[in-house]
PDB file of C-alpha atoms in Angstrom:
ATOM      1  CA  MET S   1    -102.900  78.698  71.665  1.00  0.00           C
ATOM      2  CA  SER S   2    -102.967  76.992  75.035  1.00  0.00           C
ATOM      3  CA  SER S   3    -100.040  75.171  76.613  1.00  0.00           C
ATOM      4  CA  THR S   4    -101.792  71.861  75.957  1.00  0.00           C
ATOM      5  CA  GLU S   5    -101.892  72.548  72.233  1.00  0.00           C
ATOM      6  CA  THR S   6     -98.183  73.372  72.071  1.00  0.00           C
ATOM      7  CA  GLU S   7     -97.271  70.191  73.931  1.00  0.00           C
ATOM      8  CA  THR S   8     -99.259  67.938  71.593  1.00  0.00           C
ATOM      9  CA  ALA S   9     -98.111  69.537  68.352  1.00  0.00           C
ATOM     10  CA  ALA S  10     -96.339  66.997  66.177  1.00  0.00           C
ATOM     11  CA  PRO S  11     -92.736  67.727  65.288  1.00  0.00           C
ATOM     12  CA  GLU S  12     -92.159  68.909  61.735  1.00  0.00           C
ATOM     13  CA  ALA S  13     -91.486  66.160  59.243  1.00  0.00           C
ATOM     14  CA  PRO S  14     -88.008  66.306  57.725  1.00  0.00           C
ATOM     15  CA  ASP S  15     -87.796  67.948  54.313  1.00  0.00           C
ATOM     16  CA  PRO S  16     -87.180  65.181  51.730  1.00  0.00           C
ATOM     17  CA  GLU S  17     -85.319  67.581  49.428  1.00  0.00           C
ATOM     18  CA  ALA S  18     -82.989  68.691  52.217  1.00  0.00           C
ATOM     19  CA  GLU S  19     -82.380  65.058  53.214  1.00  0.00           C
ATOM     20  CA  TYR S  20     -81.561  64.118  49.601  1.00  0.00           C
ATOM     21  CA  GLN S  21     -79.156  67.044  49.270  1.00  0.00           C
ATOM     22  CA  GLN S  22     -77.418  66.070  52.514  1.00  0.00           C
ATOM     23  CA  LEU S  23     -77.123  62.450  51.369  1.00  0.00           C
ATOM     24  CA  SER S  24     -75.750  63.588  47.987  1.00  0.00           C
ATOM     25  CA  THR S  25     -73.173  65.833  49.614  1.00  0.00           C
ATOM     26  CA  GLU S  26     -72.009  63.082  51.972  1.00  0.00           C
ATOM     27  CA  LEU S  27     -71.753  60.472  49.229  1.00  0.00           C
ATOM     28  CA  LEU S  28     -69.699  62.744  46.990  1.00  0.00           C
ATOM     29  CA  ARG S  29     -67.468  63.903  49.845  1.00  0.00           C
ATOM     30  CA  ASN S  30     -66.720  60.320  50.861  1.00  0.00           C
ATOM     31  CA  THR S  31     -66.075  58.987  47.354  1.00  0.00           C
ATOM     32  CA  ARG S  32     -62.380  59.315  46.559  1.00  0.00           C
ATOM     33  CA  ILE S  33     -61.868  57.229  43.401  1.00  0.00           C
ATOM     34  CA  PRO S  34     -62.614  59.458  40.370  1.00  0.00           C
ATOM     35  CA  ARG S  35     -64.552  56.839  38.377  1.00  0.00           C
ATOM     36  CA  HIS S  36     -66.647  55.970  41.441  1.00  0.00           C
ATOM     37  CA  ARG S  37     -67.248  59.668  42.004  1.00  0.00           C
ATOM     38  CA  ALA S  38     -68.481  60.041  38.395  1.00  0.00           C
ATOM     39  CA  ALA S  39     -70.826  57.086  38.914  1.00  0.00           C
ATOM     40  CA  VAL S  40     -72.172  58.426  42.221  1.00  0.00           C
ATOM     41  CA  GLN S  41     -72.712  61.858  40.647  1.00  0.00           C
ATOM     42  CA  ALA S  42     -74.701  60.212  37.841  1.00  0.00           C
ATOM     43  CA  LEU S  43     -76.897  58.381  40.359  1.00  0.00           C
ATOM     44  CA  ILE S  44     -77.446  61.628  42.257  1.00  0.00           C
ATOM     45  CA  GLU S  45     -78.436  63.481  39.083  1.00  0.00           C
ATOM     46  CA  GLU S  46     -80.736  60.655  37.934  1.00  0.00           C
ATOM     47  CA  ARG S  47     -82.353  60.690  41.373  1.00  0.00           C
ATOM     48  CA  THR S  48     -85.132  58.095  40.946  1.00  0.00           C
ATOM     49  CA  ILE S  49     -82.749  55.189  41.556  1.00  0.00           C
ATOM     50  CA  LEU S  50     -80.942  56.666  44.550  1.00  0.00           C
ATOM     51  CA  SER S  51     -84.249  57.697  46.126  1.00  0.00           C
ATOM     52  CA  LEU S  52     -85.404  54.082  46.436  1.00  0.00           C
ATOM     53  CA  PRO S  53     -85.011  52.655  49.960  1.00  0.00           C
ATOM     54  CA  ALA S  54     -83.860  49.270  48.578  1.00  0.00           C
ATOM     55  CA  VAL S  55     -81.074  50.965  46.614  1.00  0.00           C
ATOM     56  CA  GLN S  56     -80.029  53.021  49.611  1.00  0.00           C
ATOM     57  CA  ARG S  57     -79.853  49.889  51.788  1.00  0.00           C
ATOM     58  CA  ALA S  58     -77.695  48.119  49.189  1.00  0.00           C
ATOM     59  CA  LEU S  59     -75.490  51.074  48.239  1.00  0.00           C
ATOM     60  CA  ILE S  60     -74.913  53.156  51.337  1.00  0.00           C
ATOM     61  CA  VAL S  61     -72.627  52.179  54.179  1.00  0.00           C
ATOM     62  CA  ASP S  62     -71.838  54.170  57.298  1.00  0.00           C
ATOM     63  CA  SER S  63     -68.192  55.090  57.627  1.00  0.00           C
ATOM     64  CA  SER S  64     -66.293  57.049  60.211  1.00  0.00           C
ATOM     65  CA  LYS S  65     -66.618  60.107  57.935  1.00  0.00           C
ATOM     66  CA  GLY S  66     -70.336  59.671  57.221  1.00  0.00           C
ATOM     67  CA  ARG S  67     -72.330  57.807  54.602  1.00  0.00           C
ATOM     68  CA  ALA S  68     -70.437  56.395  51.646  1.00  0.00           C
ATOM     69  CA  ALA S  69     -71.381  54.568  48.449  1.00  0.00           C
ATOM     70  CA  GLN S  70     -70.329  50.962  47.995  1.00  0.00           C
ATOM     71  CA  LEU S  71     -71.081  50.389  44.307  1.00  0.00           C
ATOM     72  CA  THR S  72     -69.963  46.763  44.235  1.00  0.00           C
ATOM     73  CA  GLU S  73     -72.970  45.811  46.361  1.00  0.00           C
ATOM     74  CA  LEU S  74     -75.392  46.894  43.618  1.00  0.00           C
ATOM     75  CA  ALA S  75     -74.052  44.591  40.906  1.00  0.00           C
ATOM     76  CA  GLY S  76     -75.650  41.372  42.072  1.00  0.00           C
ATOM     77  CA  LEU S  77     -78.842  43.035  43.204  1.00  0.00           C
ATOM     78  CA  GLN S  78     -79.921  44.883  40.063  1.00  0.00           C
ATOM     79  CA  TYR S  79     -82.980  42.659  39.566  1.00  0.00           C
ATOM     80  CA  ALA S  80     -83.933  42.597  43.253  1.00  0.00           C
ATOM     81  CA  LEU S  81     -84.091  46.353  43.834  1.00  0.00           C
ATOM     82  CA  GLY S  82     -87.521  47.025  42.336  1.00  0.00           C
ATOM     83  CA  LEU S  83     -86.146  49.017  39.403  1.00  0.00           C
ATOM     84  CA  ASP S  84     -88.030  49.481  36.157  1.00  0.00           C
ATOM     85  CA  GLU S  85     -86.329  48.612  32.857  1.00  0.00           C
ATOM     86  CA  GLY S  86     -85.061  52.157  32.220  1.00  0.00           C
ATOM     87  CA  GLN S  87     -83.602  52.417  35.712  1.00  0.00           C
ATOM     88  CA  ARG S  88     -81.936  49.016  35.371  1.00  0.00           C
ATOM     89  CA  ARG S  89     -80.329  49.963  32.063  1.00  0.00           C
ATOM     90  CA  PHE S  90     -79.109  53.268  33.451  1.00  0.00           C
ATOM     91  CA  LEU S  91     -77.705  51.548  36.538  1.00  0.00           C
ATOM     92  CA  GLY S  92     -75.968  48.977  34.329  1.00  0.00           C
ATOM     93  CA  LEU S  93     -74.214  51.759  32.423  1.00  0.00           C
ATOM     94  CA  VAL S  94     -73.238  53.522  35.631  1.00  0.00           C
ATOM     95  CA  LEU S  95     -71.813  50.339  37.122  1.00  0.00           C
ATOM     96  CA  SER S  96     -69.898  49.633  33.907  1.00  0.00           C
ATOM     97  CA  MET S  97     -68.133  52.988  34.389  1.00  0.00           C
ATOM     98  CA  VAL S  98     -66.475  51.564  37.483  1.00  0.00           C
ATOM     99  CA  GLY S  99     -65.733  48.182  35.919  1.00  0.00           C
ATOM    100  CA  ILE S 100     -68.677  46.287  37.363  1.00  0.00           C
ATOM    101  CA  GLY S 101     -70.842  44.168  35.055  1.00  0.00           C
ATOM    102  CA  ILE S 102     -70.781  43.747  31.319  1.00  0.00           C
ATOM    103  CA  THR S 103     -73.123  46.443  30.034  1.00  0.00           C
ATOM    104  CA  THR S 104     -71.897  47.731  26.689  1.00  0.00           C
ATOM    105  CA  LEU S 105     -71.969  51.347  25.624  1.00  0.00           C
ATOM    106  CA  SER S 106     -74.607  50.502  23.019  1.00  0.00           C
ATOM    107  CA  ALA S 107     -77.089  50.424  25.926  1.00  0.00           C
ATOM    108  CA  VAL S 108     -77.326  54.220  25.576  1.00  0.00           C
ATOM    109  CA  GLU S 109     -79.782  53.512  22.729  1.00  0.00           C
ATOM    110  CA  ASP S 110     -82.350  52.594  25.357  1.00  0.00           C
ATOM    111  CA  LEU S 111     -81.958  55.699  27.531  1.00  0.00           C
ATOM    112  CA  ASP S 112     -84.632  58.370  27.554  1.00  0.00           C
ATOM    113  CA  ASP S 113     -84.035  62.075  26.927  1.00  0.00           C
ATOM    114  CA  ARG S 114     -83.571  62.740  30.636  1.00  0.00           C
ATOM    115  CA  ARG S 115     -81.053  59.998  31.391  1.00  0.00           C
ATOM    116  CA  LEU S 116     -78.921  60.254  28.245  1.00  0.00           C
ATOM    117  CA  PRO S 117     -77.408  63.686  29.116  1.00  0.00           C
ATOM    118  CA  ILE S 118     -76.657  62.414  32.627  1.00  0.00           C
ATOM    119  CA  ILE S 119     -74.661  59.490  31.236  1.00  0.00           C
ATOM    120  CA  LEU S 120     -72.905  61.771  28.746  1.00  0.00           C
ATOM    121  CA  ARG S 121     -71.842  64.128  31.550  1.00  0.00           C
ATOM    122  CA  ALA S 122     -70.701  61.123  33.601  1.00  0.00           C
ATOM    123  CA  ILE S 123     -68.555  59.886  30.711  1.00  0.00           C
ATOM    124  CA  LEU S 124     -66.980  63.338  30.448  1.00  0.00           C
ATOM    125  CA  ARG S 125     -66.251  63.324  34.199  1.00  0.00           C
ATOM    126  CA  LEU S 126     -64.783  59.853  33.843  1.00  0.00           C
ATOM    127  CA  ALA S 127     -62.506  61.171  31.090  1.00  0.00           C
ATOM    128  CA  GLY S 128     -61.511  64.088  33.295  1.00  0.00           C
ATOM    129  CA  ASN S 129     -63.102  66.635  30.959  1.00  0.00           C
ATOM    130  CA  GLU S 130     -65.709  68.990  32.336  1.00  0.00           C
ATOM    131  CA  ASP S 131     -65.230  71.587  29.559  1.00  0.00           C
ATOM    132  CA  ILE S 132     -67.525  70.008  26.974  1.00  0.00           C
ATOM    133  CA  ALA S 133     -71.136  71.057  27.437  1.00  0.00           C
ATOM    134  CA  VAL S 134     -73.931  68.505  27.158  1.00  0.00           C
ATOM    135  CA  GLY S 135     -77.297  69.897  26.209  1.00  0.00           C
ATOM    136  CA  ARG S 136     -79.836  70.322  23.439  1.00  0.00           C
ATOM    137  CA  ARG S 137     -78.896  71.530  20.004  1.00  0.00           C
ATOM    138  CA  LEU S 138     -80.567  74.711  18.871  1.00  0.00           C
TER     139      LEU S 138
END
């Protein structure tokens, strides 16, 4: 390879998975209130919602310690974030865990097989119990 080729080579694009993991780590590290932490963990596990740029703009704030989640900002924007119905219902349940909104627990009826275990684990975290396993019955 000539020196001209090395100079014009484009820099490597950042790895989206590594960026998501870094964001997840920062958000959890900077979330101190246990119920907010359970909600943030649920959003991280669900992934499709937190990966949306509109959600990131509404949720994430820069703090002196890094990026942090500001869940109250999402409440009024649920219908303006470009979420599908399943994402909106999941987000409503997550926000209700921190006392935002009026989504009732009966909304779990509308969750798919992927999101239901995430909410169940989040409820256990909220209750301070990480000993009960959530998974499929054999």
